[in-house]
Coordinates of C-alpha atoms in Angstrom, one line a residue:
Q985 CA -38.0 39.8 21.7
V986 CA -36.4 42.4 24.0
Q987 CA -34.8 45.4 22.4
L988 CA -33.2 48.4 24.0
V989 CA -32.3 51.2 21.6
E990 CA -30.2 54.2 22.7
S991 CA -30.2 57.5 20.8
G992 CA -29.0 61.1 21.3
G993 CA -25.3 60.7 21.3
R994 CA -23.2 63.1 19.3
L995 CA -20.1 65.4 19.4
V996 CA -20.4 68.3 21.9
Q997 CA -18.1 70.8 23.4
A998 CA -17.0 70.7 27.0
G999 CA -19.6 72.4 29.2
G1000 CA -22.4 71.5 26.9
S1001 CA -25.4 69.2 27.4
L1002 CA -27.0 66.2 25.9
R1003 CA -30.0 64.1 26.6
L1004 CA -29.8 60.4 25.8
S1005 CA -32.8 58.2 25.3
C1006 CA -33.3 54.5 25.5
A1007 CA -36.5 53.0 24.1
A1008 CA -37.4 49.6 25.3
S1009 CA -39.7 47.0 23.7
G1010 CA -40.4 43.3 24.3
L1011 CA -40.6 43.5 28.0
T1012 CA -42.8 44.8 30.8
F1013 CA -40.8 48.0 31.1
S1014 CA -42.2 49.1 34.5
S1015 CA -41.0 45.8 36.0
Y1016 CA -37.4 46.6 35.4
V1017 CA -34.8 48.7 37.2
M1018 CA -33.1 50.6 34.4
G1019 CA -29.5 51.7 34.3
W1020 CA -27.0 53.6 32.2
F1021 CA -23.4 52.5 31.8
R1022 CA -20.5 53.8 29.7
Q1023 CA -17.3 52.5 28.2
A1024 CA -14.4 54.5 26.9
P1025 CA -11.7 53.0 24.6
G1026 CA -9.2 51.0 26.7
K1027 CA -11.2 51.2 29.8
K1028 CA -13.6 48.9 31.6
R1029 CA -17.3 49.5 31.4
E1030 CA -18.5 51.6 34.3
F1031 CA -21.8 52.2 36.0
V1032 CA -23.3 55.7 35.5
A1033 CA -26.8 55.7 37.0
K1034 CA -29.9 53.6 37.7
I1035 CA -33.5 54.3 38.5
S1036 CA -36.1 52.3 40.3
R1037 CA -39.1 50.7 38.7
D1038 CA -41.5 53.5 39.6
G1039 CA -38.9 56.2 39.1
S1040 CA -38.9 57.2 42.8
N1041 CA -35.3 56.3 43.6
T1042 CA -32.1 57.1 41.7
I1043 CA -28.4 56.3 42.2
Y1044 CA -25.5 57.9 40.5
A1045 CA -21.8 57.2 40.2
D1046 CA -19.7 59.8 42.1
S1047 CA -18.2 60.9 38.8
V1048 CA -21.5 62.2 37.5
K1049 CA -23.4 63.3 40.6
G1050 CA -24.7 66.8 40.3
R1051 CA -24.3 66.8 36.5
F1052 CA -26.3 63.9 35.2
T1053 CA -30.0 63.1 35.8
I1054 CA -31.7 59.8 35.0
S1055 CA -35.4 59.6 34.5
R1056 CA -38.0 57.3 33.0
D1057 CA -41.4 57.5 31.4
N1058 CA -43.1 54.2 31.9
A1059 CA -46.0 55.2 29.6
K1060 CA -43.4 55.6 26.8
N1061 CA -41.2 52.7 27.8
T1062 CA -38.3 55.0 27.7
V1063 CA -35.4 55.9 30.1
Y1064 CA -33.4 59.1 29.7
L1065 CA -30.1 60.4 30.8
Q1066 CA -29.8 64.2 30.9
M1067 CA -26.1 65.1 30.9
N1068 CA -25.0 68.7 31.8
S1069 CA -21.6 70.3 32.2
L1070 CA -20.0 67.7 30.1
K1071 CA -16.3 67.0 30.4
P1072 CA -13.9 65.4 28.0
E1073 CA -13.6 62.4 30.4
D1074 CA -17.3 61.8 29.8
T1075 CA -16.4 60.6 26.2
A1076 CA -17.6 57.0 25.9
I1077 CA -20.2 54.7 24.4
Y1078 CA -23.2 54.9 26.6
Y1079 CA -25.4 51.9 27.1
C1080 CA -28.7 51.4 28.7
A1081 CA -29.6 48.1 30.5
A1082 CA -32.5 46.5 32.1
D1083 CA -32.4 44.6 35.5
R1084 CA -35.4 42.4 36.1
L1085 CA -34.5 41.2 39.6
G1086 CA -33.3 44.5 40.9
V1087 CA -30.1 43.1 42.2
F1088 CA -27.7 44.6 39.7
S1089 CA -28.3 41.7 37.3
Y1090 CA -28.6 43.5 34.0
G1091 CA -29.7 40.9 31.5
Y1092 CA -30.6 43.1 28.6
W1093 CA -28.4 45.7 27.0
G1094 CA -28.7 48.1 24.1
Q1095 CA -26.1 48.6 21.3
G1096 CA -24.9 51.9 22.7
T1097 CA -24.7 55.5 21.5
Q1098 CA -21.4 57.4 21.1
V1099 CA -20.9 60.6 23.2
T1100 CA -17.8 62.6 22.3
V1101 CA -16.9 65.7 24.4
S1102 CA -14.3 67.9 22.8
S1103 CA -12.1 70.3 24.7

């Protein structure tokens, strides 16, 4: 049974940093492209970042480039999102997702972790 469990979300002040983690189980982790998405109240879910199966390639949404870093540790079946210089507009529920085919077909999703950035 596939499970993705996010952790690390909390209330932080603008300009602060957080590191989110997503622990995966029930799948061959290294076979999946992993991504992070976020959704704020009243807004559509949006793409944040993704990382290739071996961690050699990363892609970011324009809104987070230069501030967020996605990484993965295949030995630990975990993907991370380091978030620096946080802004109030980063407030959202953050989800990790797994894409088996590598064509933006994320079939598995975690329950999300809340990130709140105060001004």
